[in-house]
Protein backbone atom coordinates (compact mmCIF):
# COMPACT_ATOMS: atom_id res chain seq x y z
CA MET A 1 0.00 0.00 0.00
CA HIS A 2 2.77 2.43 0.90
CA GLY A 3 4.61 1.58 -2.34
CA LYS A 4 1.50 2.38 -4.36
CA ASP A 5 1.08 5.67 -2.49
CA ARG A 6 4.65 6.68 -3.30
CA ARG A 7 4.23 5.71 -6.93
CA GLY A 8 1.15 7.90 -7.12
CA ILE A 9 3.29 10.93 -6.29
CA TRP A 10 5.00 10.65 -9.67
CA PHE A 11 1.64 11.17 -11.38
CA VAL A 12 1.04 14.33 -9.37
CA ILE A 13 4.49 15.88 -9.81
CA PRO A 14 4.04 16.90 -13.51
CA PHE A 15 0.88 18.83 -12.63
CA LEU A 16 2.54 20.48 -9.63
CA VAL A 17 5.54 21.51 -11.73
CA ALA A 18 3.32 22.96 -14.47
CA PHE A 19 1.15 24.69 -11.86
CA LEU A 20 4.18 26.27 -10.21
CA LEU A 21 5.78 27.35 -13.49
CA PHE A 22 2.74 28.69 -15.30
CA MET A 23 0.47 29.82 -12.46
CA VAL A 24 2.26 30.50 -9.19
CA ALA A 25 5.50 31.90 -10.66
CA PRO A 26 3.82 34.42 -13.04
CA LEU A 27 1.41 35.47 -10.29
CA GLY A 28 4.27 35.97 -7.85
CA TYR A 29 6.23 37.95 -10.43
CA ALA A 30 3.20 40.15 -11.16
CA ILE A 31 2.79 40.92 -7.45
CA TYR A 32 6.51 41.62 -7.16
CA THR A 33 6.44 43.92 -10.21
CA SER A 34 3.39 45.78 -8.93
CA LEU A 35 5.30 46.89 -5.85
CA TYR A 36 7.85 48.87 -7.91
CA THR A 37 7.74 51.85 -10.23
CA THR A 38 10.06 52.31 -13.21
CA LYS A 39 10.87 55.86 -14.31
CA ILE A 40 12.90 57.13 -17.23
CA ILE A 41 14.97 59.15 -14.82
CA GLY A 42 15.76 57.39 -11.59
CA GLY A 43 15.29 53.79 -12.70
CA THR A 44 13.21 51.28 -10.78
CA ALA A 45 12.33 52.05 -7.18
CA PHE A 46 10.17 50.38 -4.56
CA SER A 47 6.82 52.14 -4.35
CA GLY A 48 4.84 49.86 -2.05
CA ALA A 49 1.09 50.10 -2.55
CA ALA A 50 1.25 53.23 -4.71
CA ASN A 51 0.29 51.35 -7.89
CA TYR A 52 -2.61 49.69 -6.11
CA THR A 53 -3.81 53.02 -4.78
CA GLN A 54 -3.70 54.48 -8.28
CA THR A 55 -5.60 51.48 -9.68
CA LEU A 56 -8.27 51.61 -6.98
CA HIS A 57 -8.80 55.29 -7.75
CA ALA A 58 -8.71 54.84 -11.53
CA GLY A 59 -12.16 55.64 -12.84
CA ASP A 60 -11.35 54.20 -16.28
CA PHE A 61 -10.50 50.81 -14.79
CA TRP A 62 -13.68 50.57 -12.73
CA SER A 63 -15.87 51.85 -15.57
CA GLY A 64 -14.51 48.93 -17.57
CA VAL A 65 -15.36 46.57 -14.72
CA ALA A 66 -18.89 47.99 -14.57
CA ARG A 67 -19.24 47.59 -18.34
CA VAL A 68 -18.32 43.89 -18.32
CA ILE A 69 -20.68 43.30 -15.38
CA ILE A 70 -23.51 44.82 -17.44
CA PHE A 71 -22.29 42.78 -20.39
CA ALA A 72 -22.48 39.58 -18.32
CA ALA A 73 -25.93 40.46 -16.96
CA ILE A 74 -27.29 40.66 -20.53
CA GLN A 75 -25.21 38.13 -22.45
CA ILE A 76 -25.20 35.20 -20.03
CA PRO A 77 -29.00 34.83 -19.50
CA VAL A 78 -29.70 35.19 -23.22
CA MET A 79 -26.97 32.72 -24.16
CA LEU A 80 -28.00 30.14 -21.55
CA ALA A 81 -31.66 30.42 -22.58
CA ILE A 82 -30.74 29.73 -26.20
CA ALA A 83 -28.35 26.93 -25.19
CA PHE A 84 -30.97 25.28 -22.95
CA PHE A 85 -33.63 25.52 -25.68
CA PHE A 86 -31.51 23.72 -28.25
CA ALA A 87 -30.13 21.24 -25.69
CA THR A 88 -33.71 20.32 -24.78
CA ILE A 89 -34.70 19.89 -28.42
CA PHE A 90 -31.76 17.60 -29.06
CA ASP A 91 -32.38 15.67 -25.84
CA LEU A 92 -36.05 15.05 -26.72
CA GLY A 93 -35.04 13.81 -30.14
CA VAL A 94 -37.57 15.94 -31.99
CA VAL A 95 -34.96 16.97 -34.57
CA LYS A 96 -33.59 14.60 -37.19
CA TYR A 97 -29.82 14.32 -37.53
CA GLY A 98 -29.36 15.64 -34.00
CA ARG A 99 -25.72 14.59 -33.85
CA LEU A 100 -24.95 16.54 -37.03
CA PHE A 101 -26.67 19.68 -35.76
CA ARG A 102 -24.96 19.42 -32.37
CA THR A 103 -21.63 19.35 -34.18
CA ILE A 104 -22.60 22.39 -36.27
CA PHE A 105 -23.66 24.29 -33.14
CA PHE A 106 -20.32 23.46 -31.48
CA ILE A 107 -18.19 24.66 -34.41
CA PRO A 108 -18.20 28.39 -33.41
CA PHE A 109 -16.52 27.44 -30.12
CA ALA A 110 -13.81 25.60 -32.06
CA VAL A 111 -13.13 28.70 -34.17
CA PRO A 112 -10.38 30.88 -32.61
CA ALA A 113 -11.83 34.01 -31.04
CA VAL A 114 -9.67 36.27 -33.23
CA VAL A 115 -10.88 34.57 -36.40
CA GLY A 116 -14.50 34.72 -35.25
CA ALA A 117 -14.24 38.41 -34.33
CA VAL A 118 -12.63 39.31 -37.68
CA MET A 119 -15.32 37.35 -39.52
CA TRP A 120 -18.05 39.24 -37.70
CA THR A 121 -16.43 42.59 -38.45
CA PHE A 122 -16.84 41.84 -42.15
CA LEU A 123 -20.45 40.75 -41.59
CA LEU A 124 -21.23 43.96 -39.67
CA GLU A 125 -19.08 46.30 -41.78
CA PRO A 126 -20.96 49.63 -42.18
CA GLN A 127 -20.67 49.94 -45.99
CA PHE A 128 -20.49 46.44 -47.44
CA GLY A 129 -21.55 44.13 -44.59
CA PRO A 130 -24.53 41.84 -45.36
CA PHE A 131 -26.18 42.68 -42.04
CA THR A 132 -25.98 46.40 -42.86
CA HIS A 133 -27.65 45.74 -46.22
CA ALA A 134 -30.30 43.59 -44.51
CA ALA A 135 -31.03 46.42 -42.07
CA SER A 136 -31.39 48.86 -44.99
CA ALA A 137 -33.72 46.46 -46.77
CA ILE A 138 -36.18 46.51 -43.87
CA GLY A 139 -36.06 50.28 -43.49
CA PHE A 140 -33.12 50.94 -41.14
CA HIS A 141 -30.85 53.01 -43.36
CA GLY A 142 -27.36 54.13 -42.37
CA VAL A 143 -27.01 51.61 -39.55
CA ASN A 144 -23.48 51.43 -38.18
CA PHE A 145 -23.02 48.40 -35.96
CA PHE A 146 -19.63 49.77 -34.90
CA SER A 147 -20.98 53.08 -33.62
CA SER A 148 -20.65 53.92 -29.94
CA SER A 149 -24.33 53.13 -29.39
CA LEU A 150 -24.35 49.75 -31.18
CA VAL A 151 -20.86 48.34 -30.62
CA PHE A 152 -21.81 47.02 -27.17
CA PRO A 153 -24.77 44.91 -28.42
CA SER A 154 -22.61 43.87 -31.39
CA ILE A 155 -20.02 42.43 -29.01
CA ILE A 156 -22.80 40.65 -27.10
CA VAL A 157 -24.03 39.03 -30.33
CA ILE A 158 -20.50 37.93 -31.28
CA VAL A 159 -19.82 36.34 -27.88
CA ILE A 160 -23.22 34.63 -27.85
CA TRP A 161 -22.41 33.13 -31.25
CA GLU A 162 -19.02 31.94 -30.01
CA TRP A 163 -20.09 30.36 -26.73
CA THR A 164 -23.67 29.12 -27.12
CA GLY A 165 -22.59 25.81 -28.66
CA TYR A 166 -20.19 25.08 -25.82
CA ASN A 167 -22.84 25.73 -23.17
CA MET A 168 -25.40 23.78 -25.19
CA VAL A 169 -23.20 20.68 -25.18
CA ILE A 170 -22.74 20.86 -21.40
CA LEU A 171 -26.48 21.31 -20.82
CA TYR A 172 -27.26 18.53 -23.28
CA THR A 173 -24.94 16.19 -21.37
CA ALA A 174 -26.64 17.19 -18.11
CA LEU A 175 -30.08 16.57 -19.63
CA ARG A 176 -29.01 13.12 -20.81
CA SER A 177 -28.28 12.22 -17.20
CA VAL A 178 -31.89 12.90 -16.16
CA PRO A 179 -33.51 9.52 -15.34
CA ARG A 180 -35.74 8.49 -18.21
CA ASP A 181 -38.35 7.00 -15.89
CA VAL A 182 -39.04 10.47 -14.46
CA VAL A 183 -39.76 11.85 -17.92
CA GLU A 184 -41.81 8.79 -18.84
CA ALA A 185 -43.89 9.18 -15.67
CA ALA A 186 -44.63 12.79 -16.61
CA ILE A 187 -45.65 11.68 -20.10
CA LEU A 188 -47.98 9.02 -18.67
CA ASP A 189 -49.56 11.72 -16.52
CA HIS A 190 -50.31 13.59 -19.80
CA ALA A 191 -48.13 16.50 -18.78
CA PRO A 192 -47.67 19.00 -21.64
CA LEU A 193 -44.24 19.32 -23.20
CA TRP A 194 -43.53 22.74 -21.70
CA LYS A 195 -44.19 21.40 -18.19
CA ILE A 196 -41.85 18.46 -18.78
CA ILE A 197 -39.14 20.89 -19.87
CA LEU A 198 -39.61 23.56 -17.19
CA ARG A 199 -40.76 21.50 -14.22
CA VAL A 200 -38.95 18.20 -14.74
CA LYS A 201 -35.80 18.73 -16.79
CA LEU A 202 -34.88 22.29 -15.79
CA PRO A 203 -34.81 21.67 -11.98
CA MET A 204 -32.70 18.55 -12.44
CA VAL A 205 -30.00 20.36 -14.44
CA ARG A 206 -29.99 23.47 -12.22
CA PRO A 207 -26.54 22.64 -10.76
CA ALA A 208 -25.08 22.63 -14.29
CA ILE A 209 -26.78 25.96 -15.05
CA VAL A 210 -25.45 27.53 -11.84
CA LEU A 211 -21.96 26.31 -12.70
CA LEU A 212 -22.21 27.77 -16.21
CA VAL A 213 -23.43 31.10 -14.83
CA PHE A 214 -20.33 31.53 -12.69
CA LEU A 215 -17.93 30.20 -15.34
CA ASN A 216 -19.34 32.59 -17.93
CA THR A 217 -19.27 35.46 -15.44
CA ILE A 218 -15.56 34.90 -14.90
CA GLY A 219 -15.10 34.73 -18.67
CA ALA A 220 -17.00 38.02 -19.11
CA LEU A 221 -14.67 39.77 -16.68
CA GLN A 222 -11.81 38.71 -18.96
CA LEU A 223 -13.45 40.03 -22.15
CA PHE A 224 -10.61 41.15 -24.40
CA THR A 225 -10.35 39.75 -27.93
CA GLU A 226 -13.66 40.92 -29.39
CA PRO A 227 -13.43 44.61 -28.34
CA LEU A 228 -9.75 44.68 -29.29
CA ILE A 229 -10.49 43.49 -32.83
CA LEU A 230 -13.44 45.88 -33.21
CA SER A 231 -11.28 48.78 -31.98
CA TYR A 232 -9.18 48.51 -35.15
CA PHE A 233 -12.31 49.12 -37.24
CA GLU A 234 -13.85 51.84 -35.06
CA PRO A 235 -11.30 53.29 -32.60
CA GLN A 236 -13.71 55.98 -31.40
CA ALA A 237 -16.27 53.43 -30.16
CA ILE A 238 -13.81 51.26 -28.19
CA SER A 239 -11.77 53.19 -25.65
CA ALA A 240 -8.44 52.05 -24.25
CA SER A 241 -10.20 51.11 -21.00
CA TYR A 242 -13.36 49.61 -22.53
CA THR A 243 -12.84 46.45 -20.46
CA PRO A 244 -10.49 45.87 -17.50
CA THR A 245 -8.27 43.58 -19.58
CA LEU A 246 -8.04 46.21 -22.32
CA TYR A 247 -7.09 48.75 -19.64
CA ILE A 248 -4.31 46.43 -18.43
CA TYR A 249 -3.11 45.73 -21.98
CA ASN A 250 -3.05 49.37 -23.07
CA THR A 251 -1.48 50.51 -19.80
CA ALA A 252 1.37 48.02 -20.23
CA ILE A 253 1.85 47.97 -24.01
CA GLY A 254 0.56 51.38 -25.05
CA GLY A 255 1.60 53.39 -22.02
CA GLY A 256 4.68 51.42 -20.99
CA GLU A 257 3.54 51.44 -17.34
CA TYR A 258 4.17 47.78 -16.65
CA ASN A 259 4.16 48.17 -12.88
CA LEU A 260 0.77 49.87 -12.86
CA ALA A 261 -0.59 47.27 -15.27
CA ALA A 262 0.66 44.49 -12.99
CA ALA A 263 -1.20 46.06 -10.05
CA ALA A 264 -4.39 46.31 -12.12
CA ALA A 265 -3.99 42.67 -13.16
CA VAL A 266 -3.64 41.62 -9.52
CA VAL A 267 -6.75 43.62 -8.58
CA LEU A 268 -8.72 42.00 -11.40
CA GLY A 269 -7.43 38.62 -10.30
CA VAL A 270 -8.66 39.27 -6.77
CA VAL A 271 -12.11 40.16 -8.14
CA ILE A 272 -12.22 36.93 -10.15
CA VAL A 273 -11.05 34.85 -7.18
CA ALA A 274 -13.71 36.49 -5.01
CA ILE A 275 -16.37 35.50 -7.55
CA SER A 276 -14.99 31.95 -7.73
CA VAL A 277 -14.97 31.55 -3.94
CA GLY A 278 -18.42 33.10 -3.75
CA SER A 279 -19.72 30.59 -6.30
CA LEU A 280 -18.32 27.67 -4.29
CA ILE A 281 -19.90 28.98 -1.08
CA PHE A 282 -23.21 29.56 -2.87
CA ARG A 283 -23.25 26.08 -4.38
CA ARG A 284 -22.27 24.46 -1.09
CA ARG A 285 -25.09 26.22 0.75
CA LYS A 286 -27.48 25.08 -1.94
CA GLY A 287 -26.30 21.52 -1.45
CA GLN A 288 -24.77 21.27 -4.92
CA LEU A 289 -21.33 20.29 -3.61
CA ALA A 290 -20.58 17.37 -1.38
């Protein structure tokens, strides 16, 4: 028994090494960097919590945080509703060639985010984009999906397209685990289809939905690729601090303030960790974790 225990350590060591090299070490270096300030004249000097104080008082950073929270509040419920609808249809088997359609729905997730964002920029392009022509055909002339008033919903649409298939597959897998005898009993009781979906299937996959809500919330806080790509097409609509990750990127790369960017990254990391811990506590209180 002891020999087996010791042999098991060798299976854990590769993960621990990778975790230390690619997670702990970069995080430690970011914290270390955030405690210093580099100046053209005077070099690098220890500044303590000065970078954190500047970040906590940076209105641009927190406006970006507020924007992605609003983004998550709109995008996640819509995306999960669409994902659950199609997962239910595939689970009930009311669509022919369900496996083929599930694969098609999953393809957008397999497309790199940069490629997907660039593709959508051509679809939404103000002069030649097919969606712009479709809007003109139904009476909405001169629509610019990259304008400051429409770029936010445009990003929501792009992200929904990218991630709905992934969430649909997870919900479909959860629905497949629902005992068939429960559904059959509801059918024998002549329950309508909508009651079977909302009162039988939905409650039994609620843990999966809760998990997806928190995972997608964390992903929304890290929104970066889509607004960055759109900013090349309409710089006036996407500011340098449109999202917290864009603020960090532009502070480090555009402004050369790597120490301040490191502090902002640490603050954002703390926010994400707080949400993750909060989700675990919430799920444990709801009895969804052992």
